[in-house]
Structures are given as C-alpha cells and as structure tokens.
Short mmCIF file of C-alpha atoms in Angstrom, two decimals:
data_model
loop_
_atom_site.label_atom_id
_atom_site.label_comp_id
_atom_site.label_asym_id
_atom_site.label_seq_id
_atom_site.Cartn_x
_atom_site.Cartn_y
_atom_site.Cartn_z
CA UNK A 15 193.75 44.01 249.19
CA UNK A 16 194.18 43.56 245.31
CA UNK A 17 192.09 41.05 243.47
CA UNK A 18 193.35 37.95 242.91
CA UNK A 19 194.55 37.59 238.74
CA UNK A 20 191.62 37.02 236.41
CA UNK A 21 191.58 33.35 235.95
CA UNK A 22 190.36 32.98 232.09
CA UNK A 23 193.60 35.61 231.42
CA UNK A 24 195.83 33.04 233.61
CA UNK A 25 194.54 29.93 231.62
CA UNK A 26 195.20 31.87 228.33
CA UNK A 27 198.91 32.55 229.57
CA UNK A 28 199.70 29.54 231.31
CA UNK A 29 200.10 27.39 227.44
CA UNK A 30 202.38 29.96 226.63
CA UNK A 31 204.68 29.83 228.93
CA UNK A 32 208.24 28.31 228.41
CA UNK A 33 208.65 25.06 230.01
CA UNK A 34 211.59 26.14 232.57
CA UNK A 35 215.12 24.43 231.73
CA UNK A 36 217.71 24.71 234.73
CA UNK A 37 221.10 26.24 233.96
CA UNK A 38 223.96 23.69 233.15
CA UNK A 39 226.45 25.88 234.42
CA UNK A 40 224.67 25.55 238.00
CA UNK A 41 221.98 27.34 240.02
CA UNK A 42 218.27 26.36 241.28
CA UNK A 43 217.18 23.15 239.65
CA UNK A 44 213.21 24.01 240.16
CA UNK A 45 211.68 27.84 240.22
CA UNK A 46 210.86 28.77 243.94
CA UNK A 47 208.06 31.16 243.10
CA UNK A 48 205.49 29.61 240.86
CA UNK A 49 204.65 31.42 237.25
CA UNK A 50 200.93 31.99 238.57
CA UNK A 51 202.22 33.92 241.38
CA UNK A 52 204.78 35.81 239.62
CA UNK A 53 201.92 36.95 237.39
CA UNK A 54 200.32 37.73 240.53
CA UNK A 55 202.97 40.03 241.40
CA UNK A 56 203.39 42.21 237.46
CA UNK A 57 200.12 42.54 238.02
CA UNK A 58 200.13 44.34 240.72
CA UNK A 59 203.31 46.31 240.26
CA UNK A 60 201.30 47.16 236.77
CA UNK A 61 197.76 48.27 238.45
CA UNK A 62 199.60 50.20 241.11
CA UNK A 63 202.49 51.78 239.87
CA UNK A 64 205.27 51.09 242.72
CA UNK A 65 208.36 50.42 242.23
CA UNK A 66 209.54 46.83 241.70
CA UNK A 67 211.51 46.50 244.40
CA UNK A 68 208.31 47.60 246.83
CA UNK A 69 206.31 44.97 245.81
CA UNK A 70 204.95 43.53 249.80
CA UNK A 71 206.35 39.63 249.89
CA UNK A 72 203.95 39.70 252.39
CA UNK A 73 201.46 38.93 249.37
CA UNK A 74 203.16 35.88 248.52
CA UNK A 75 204.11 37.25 244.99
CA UNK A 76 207.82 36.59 245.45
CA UNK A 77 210.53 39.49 245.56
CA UNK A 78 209.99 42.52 242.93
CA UNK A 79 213.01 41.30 241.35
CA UNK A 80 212.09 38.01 241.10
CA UNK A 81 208.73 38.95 238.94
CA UNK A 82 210.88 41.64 237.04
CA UNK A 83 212.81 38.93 235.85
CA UNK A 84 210.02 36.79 234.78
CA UNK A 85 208.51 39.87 233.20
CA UNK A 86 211.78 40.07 230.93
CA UNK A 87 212.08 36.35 230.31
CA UNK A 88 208.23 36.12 229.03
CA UNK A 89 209.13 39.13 226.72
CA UNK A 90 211.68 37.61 225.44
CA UNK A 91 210.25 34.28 224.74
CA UNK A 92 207.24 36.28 222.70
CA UNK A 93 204.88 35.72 225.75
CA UNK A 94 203.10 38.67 225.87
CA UNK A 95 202.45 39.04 222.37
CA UNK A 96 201.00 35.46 222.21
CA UNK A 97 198.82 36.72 225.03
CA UNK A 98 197.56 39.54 223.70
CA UNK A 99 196.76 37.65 220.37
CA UNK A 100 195.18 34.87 222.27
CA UNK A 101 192.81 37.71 223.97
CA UNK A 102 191.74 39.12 220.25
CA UNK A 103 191.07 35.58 218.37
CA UNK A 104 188.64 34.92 221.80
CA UNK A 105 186.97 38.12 220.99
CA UNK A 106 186.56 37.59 217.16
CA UNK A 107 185.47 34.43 217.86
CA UNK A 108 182.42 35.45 219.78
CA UNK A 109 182.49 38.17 216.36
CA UNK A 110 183.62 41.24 218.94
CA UNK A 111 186.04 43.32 216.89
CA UNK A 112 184.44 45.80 214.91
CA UNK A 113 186.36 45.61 211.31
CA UNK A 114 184.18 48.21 209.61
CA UNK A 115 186.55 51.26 211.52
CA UNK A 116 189.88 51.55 212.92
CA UNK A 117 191.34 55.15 214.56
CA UNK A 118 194.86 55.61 215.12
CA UNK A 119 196.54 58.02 217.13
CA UNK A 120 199.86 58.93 219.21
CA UNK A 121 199.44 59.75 223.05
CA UNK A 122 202.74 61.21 224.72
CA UNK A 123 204.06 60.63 228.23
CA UNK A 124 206.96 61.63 230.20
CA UNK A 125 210.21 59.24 230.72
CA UNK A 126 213.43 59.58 232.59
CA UNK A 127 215.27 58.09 229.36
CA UNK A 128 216.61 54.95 227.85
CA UNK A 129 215.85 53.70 224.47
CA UNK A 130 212.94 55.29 222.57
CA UNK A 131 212.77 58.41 224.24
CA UNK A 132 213.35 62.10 223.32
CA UNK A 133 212.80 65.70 224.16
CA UNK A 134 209.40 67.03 223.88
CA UNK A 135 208.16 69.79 222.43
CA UNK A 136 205.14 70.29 224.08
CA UNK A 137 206.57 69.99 227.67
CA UNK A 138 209.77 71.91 227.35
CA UNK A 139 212.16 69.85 226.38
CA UNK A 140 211.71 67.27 229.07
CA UNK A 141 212.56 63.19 228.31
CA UNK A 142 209.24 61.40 227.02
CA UNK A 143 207.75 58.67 224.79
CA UNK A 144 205.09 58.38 222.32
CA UNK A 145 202.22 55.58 222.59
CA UNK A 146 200.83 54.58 219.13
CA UNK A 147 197.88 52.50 219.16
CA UNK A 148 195.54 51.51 216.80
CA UNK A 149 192.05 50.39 217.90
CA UNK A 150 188.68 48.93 216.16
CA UNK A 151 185.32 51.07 216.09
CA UNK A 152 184.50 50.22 219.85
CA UNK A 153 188.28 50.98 221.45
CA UNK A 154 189.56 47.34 221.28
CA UNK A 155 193.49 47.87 221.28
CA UNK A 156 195.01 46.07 218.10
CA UNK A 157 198.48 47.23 217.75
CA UNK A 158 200.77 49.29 220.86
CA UNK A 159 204.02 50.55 219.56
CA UNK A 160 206.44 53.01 221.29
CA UNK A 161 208.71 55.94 219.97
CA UNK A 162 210.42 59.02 221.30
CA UNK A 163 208.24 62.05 221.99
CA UNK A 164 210.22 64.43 219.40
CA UNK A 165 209.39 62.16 216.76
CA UNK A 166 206.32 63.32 214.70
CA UNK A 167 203.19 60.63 214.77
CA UNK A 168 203.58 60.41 211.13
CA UNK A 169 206.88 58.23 211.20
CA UNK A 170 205.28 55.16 212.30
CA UNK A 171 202.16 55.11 210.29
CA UNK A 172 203.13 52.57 208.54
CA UNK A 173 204.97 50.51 210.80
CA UNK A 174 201.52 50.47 212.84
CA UNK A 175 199.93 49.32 210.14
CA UNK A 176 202.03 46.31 209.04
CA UNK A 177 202.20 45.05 212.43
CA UNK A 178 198.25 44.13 212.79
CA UNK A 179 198.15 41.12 213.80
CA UNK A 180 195.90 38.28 211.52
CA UNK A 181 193.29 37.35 214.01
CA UNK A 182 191.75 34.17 213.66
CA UNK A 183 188.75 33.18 215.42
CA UNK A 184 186.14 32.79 212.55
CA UNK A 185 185.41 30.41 209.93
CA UNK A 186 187.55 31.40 206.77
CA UNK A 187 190.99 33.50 206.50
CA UNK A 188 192.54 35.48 209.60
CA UNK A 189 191.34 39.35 208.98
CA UNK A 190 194.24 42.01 209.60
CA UNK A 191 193.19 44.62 207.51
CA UNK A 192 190.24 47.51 208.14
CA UNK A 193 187.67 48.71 205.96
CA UNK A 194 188.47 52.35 206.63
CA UNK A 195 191.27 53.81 208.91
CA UNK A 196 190.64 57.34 210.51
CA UNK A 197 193.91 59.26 211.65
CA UNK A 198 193.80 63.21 212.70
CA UNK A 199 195.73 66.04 210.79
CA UNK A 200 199.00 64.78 212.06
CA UNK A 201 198.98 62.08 209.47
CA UNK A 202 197.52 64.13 206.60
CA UNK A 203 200.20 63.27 204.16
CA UNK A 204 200.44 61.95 200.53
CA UNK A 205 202.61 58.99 202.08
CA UNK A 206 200.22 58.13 204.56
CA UNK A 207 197.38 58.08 201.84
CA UNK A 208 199.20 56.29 199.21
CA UNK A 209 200.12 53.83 201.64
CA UNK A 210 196.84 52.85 202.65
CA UNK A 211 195.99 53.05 198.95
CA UNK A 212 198.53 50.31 198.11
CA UNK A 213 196.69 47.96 200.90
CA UNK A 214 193.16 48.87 199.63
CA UNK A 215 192.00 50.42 202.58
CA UNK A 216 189.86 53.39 202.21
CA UNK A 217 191.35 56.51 203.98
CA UNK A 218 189.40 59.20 206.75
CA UNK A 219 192.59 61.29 207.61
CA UNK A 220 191.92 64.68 208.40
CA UNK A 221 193.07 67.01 205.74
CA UNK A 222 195.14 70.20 207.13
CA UNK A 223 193.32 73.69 206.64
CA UNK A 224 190.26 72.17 204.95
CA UNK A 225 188.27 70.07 207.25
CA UNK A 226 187.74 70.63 211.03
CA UNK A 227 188.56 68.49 213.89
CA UNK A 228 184.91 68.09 215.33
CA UNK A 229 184.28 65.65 212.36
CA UNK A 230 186.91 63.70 213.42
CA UNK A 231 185.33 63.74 217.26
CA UNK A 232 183.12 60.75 216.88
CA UNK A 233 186.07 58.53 215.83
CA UNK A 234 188.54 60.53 218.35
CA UNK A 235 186.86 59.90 221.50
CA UNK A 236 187.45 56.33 220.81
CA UNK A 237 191.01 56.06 220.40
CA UNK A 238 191.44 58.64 223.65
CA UNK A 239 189.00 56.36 225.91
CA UNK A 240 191.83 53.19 225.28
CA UNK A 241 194.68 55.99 225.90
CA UNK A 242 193.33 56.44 229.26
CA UNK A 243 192.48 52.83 229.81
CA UNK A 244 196.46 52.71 229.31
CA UNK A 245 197.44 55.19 231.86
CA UNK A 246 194.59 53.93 234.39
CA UNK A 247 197.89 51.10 234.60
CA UNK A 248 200.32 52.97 237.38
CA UNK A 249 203.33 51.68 236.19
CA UNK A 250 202.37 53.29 232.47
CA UNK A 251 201.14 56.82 233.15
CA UNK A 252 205.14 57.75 233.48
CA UNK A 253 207.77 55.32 231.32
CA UNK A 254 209.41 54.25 234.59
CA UNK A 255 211.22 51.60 232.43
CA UNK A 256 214.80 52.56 230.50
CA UNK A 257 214.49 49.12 228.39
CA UNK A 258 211.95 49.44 225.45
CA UNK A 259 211.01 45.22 225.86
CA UNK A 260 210.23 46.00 229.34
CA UNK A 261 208.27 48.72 229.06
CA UNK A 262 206.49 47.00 225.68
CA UNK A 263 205.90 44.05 227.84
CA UNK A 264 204.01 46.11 230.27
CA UNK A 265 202.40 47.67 227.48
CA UNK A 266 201.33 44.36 225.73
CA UNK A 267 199.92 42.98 229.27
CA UNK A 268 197.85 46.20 229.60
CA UNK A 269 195.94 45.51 226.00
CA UNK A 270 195.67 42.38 227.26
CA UNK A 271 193.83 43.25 230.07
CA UNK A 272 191.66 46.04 228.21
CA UNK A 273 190.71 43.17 225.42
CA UNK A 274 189.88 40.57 228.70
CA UNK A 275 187.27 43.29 229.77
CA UNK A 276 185.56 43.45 226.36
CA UNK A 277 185.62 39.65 226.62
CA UNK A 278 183.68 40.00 229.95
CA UNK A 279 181.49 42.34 228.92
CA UNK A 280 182.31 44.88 231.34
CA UNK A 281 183.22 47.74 228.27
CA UNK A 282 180.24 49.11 226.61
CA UNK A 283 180.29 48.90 223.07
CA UNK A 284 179.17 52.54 222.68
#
C-alpha cells in the first residue's frame, strides 16, 4: 500500500488547477476521475517508477492514461511551476531558504531519446540527459532545468540563473538572487564569472589547476544529497519520457515534494 497524497501539497495544488471546460466539438461533459485522484495516481507512477499504463485501477487512481493526460494538461496550463513556487514562498515565509549560499551543479542520467537528449561521453555514447539544479545552503531545490548529456554544464549557467524564481513570503521585495553562488571546475570560465559579476553576486567557482576539489566538498555534498533526492523518484532515475514538458513536469512535482519535506521538517538542515 502507498500513502495516501500529502494533504497540505493537495490544498496548495488544488487553487491552481484549471477550472475544466467541456469540448464544444463533443465528448464527456464532467471529468470521470476526480483531479485529487489523478494526483493520486502521478504520484504513484512518480514514487515507483512503472510504467503508465501499469498503474493498478484497482487503487482507484483512474487508468495510467487518464493521469498521463492530466499530467500534460497541468504542464501546460503552468501547474506545476505554480506548485513548486507555492512550496518555496511557504518555506520563506516561515524564513527557511538559506540566501547566504547557493551550489549549482549538472547530474547526468540515461534516456532512450526524444527532445533534450544526446550521446554521452562518459557512458559510451549511449542516449542521456543532464539535470541542472540549483539549490540554497541546506539542499532546498530552486531551479530544475534539463539538457542533453553531450552538452557541457557550462551552457546553461546562465539560463539557470535567470530562471530563479522571486520568492515572496516575507515582508518587503521577493528575493531571487544569492549572496554567493558556488559551481565546481566545470563552470570555471570568464563568462560564467562576468556573468555573475553583472548581477552582483559574489562568485566561489572552482578555478581549473589551481584550487582542489575538497574545498569545494562542503558546498558539494549539498547539491549531490538533492540529486539523489531526485532519483529516489522511480520514474526519474532513467528519462523514461521522450517529451521534455513531461518529463519537466515530473521533474517540477519532485522539487515540489523535496521543498514539502523541508516544510515538514522531516530534512535536517545540516
């Protein structure tokens, strides 16, 4: 047995969701599988990996299909990034995002193809992805972007960086820029550093040949502890999705989830 959906994520979700507007070329005039239980069922197509069209009716999720669907249509409506905003203005409210620190890093994965994936050169050539994530000082996940695995981590520095989201929550302005960003020697560039020069942020990237990467392992560890909480998610420790929205809508839930747990207090902070 699965546990039931956590309820403070459901209430979070259920304001965002599109009020549902029949077809006027024909077709069902009300949903027959509510949006709770649809959430019910990506959830635990997420948690346990299996294939969509697996997912036990018995459950009383609906059909695989029909929550696939859903999935798709809440991606496309903006749903999941609402959600996983919602989740980060509840933590800064209670003052739970550490702005002091961010880390960013790349994680790669394997992927039978579609968009956004490419060979890679660390596992022979074979189809894979890159995760890009950039997290606060405790491992809160702030930003999840996708690429192919031949691409170097550099590439999307700053596409990571412009798309932090401005998280209210406090009293005063939404805050959606770090004190100090740490990156490894794969972003040791003058592009990188002028970059976060421009936006007044003060740089801790690895430099190539001069420092060594145990400095960098207090910082590290953090950004590798989300990456796993990532592929502790079935359906994300292989890219079993060919559409990038899909999979970034499984992706989007996930950080969702991981923020929820800081909210509950079930992440330690060290």
């Amino acid at each position: 047995a699965r546990r039931r959906v956590n309820k403070e994520l459901w209430q979070k979700l259920q304001p965002l969701i599109p009020v549902f507007s029949p077809s006027t070329k024909g077709g069902p005039r009300t949903r027959s599988v509510s949006d709770e239980a649809a959430f019910q069922g990506i959830l635990y197509v997420l948690e346990t990996g299996i294939p969509w069209e697996d997912l036990p009716q018995a459950l009383g999720y609906g059909s695989g299909m029909t929550c696939w669907r859903r999935l798709r249509e809440w991606q496309a409506a903006g749903v999941w990034q609402r959600l996983h905003l919602a989740t980060l203005e509840h933590l800064r409210e209670y003052d739970q995002i550490d702005w002091a620190e961010r880390a960013l890093m790349a994680r790669q994965f394997q992927a039978p193809g579609g968009q956004e994936t490419g060979p890679n050169p660390t596992d022979r050539g074979k189809l894979g992805s890159k995760r890009h994530i950039i997290v606060d000082a405790r491992g809160v996940p702030l930003v999840v972007l996708v690429s192919g695995a031949n691409r170097h981590d550099s590439m999307l520095f700053e596409r990571c960086l412009d798309a932090l989201p401005a998280v209210k929550g406090l009293s005063g302005r939404p805050r959606c820029r770090p004190g100090k960003l740490h990156a490894d020697k794969g972003y040791d560039y003058k592009r990188c550093r002028d970059y976060l020069k421009r936006r007044g942020i003060t740089c801790r990237i690895a430099r190539k040949g001069i420092e060594s990467s145990k400095r960098l392992g207090k910082h590290r560890w953090v950004v590798e502890r989300t990456h796993s909480w990532f592929a502790g998610f079935g359906k994300l420790r292989i890219r079993f999705e060919r559409q990038l929205q899909t999979h970034l809508a499984l992706l989007l839930l996930a950080a969702s989830i991981i923020c929820s747990r800081f909210i509950g207090g079930r992440v330690s902070g060290s």
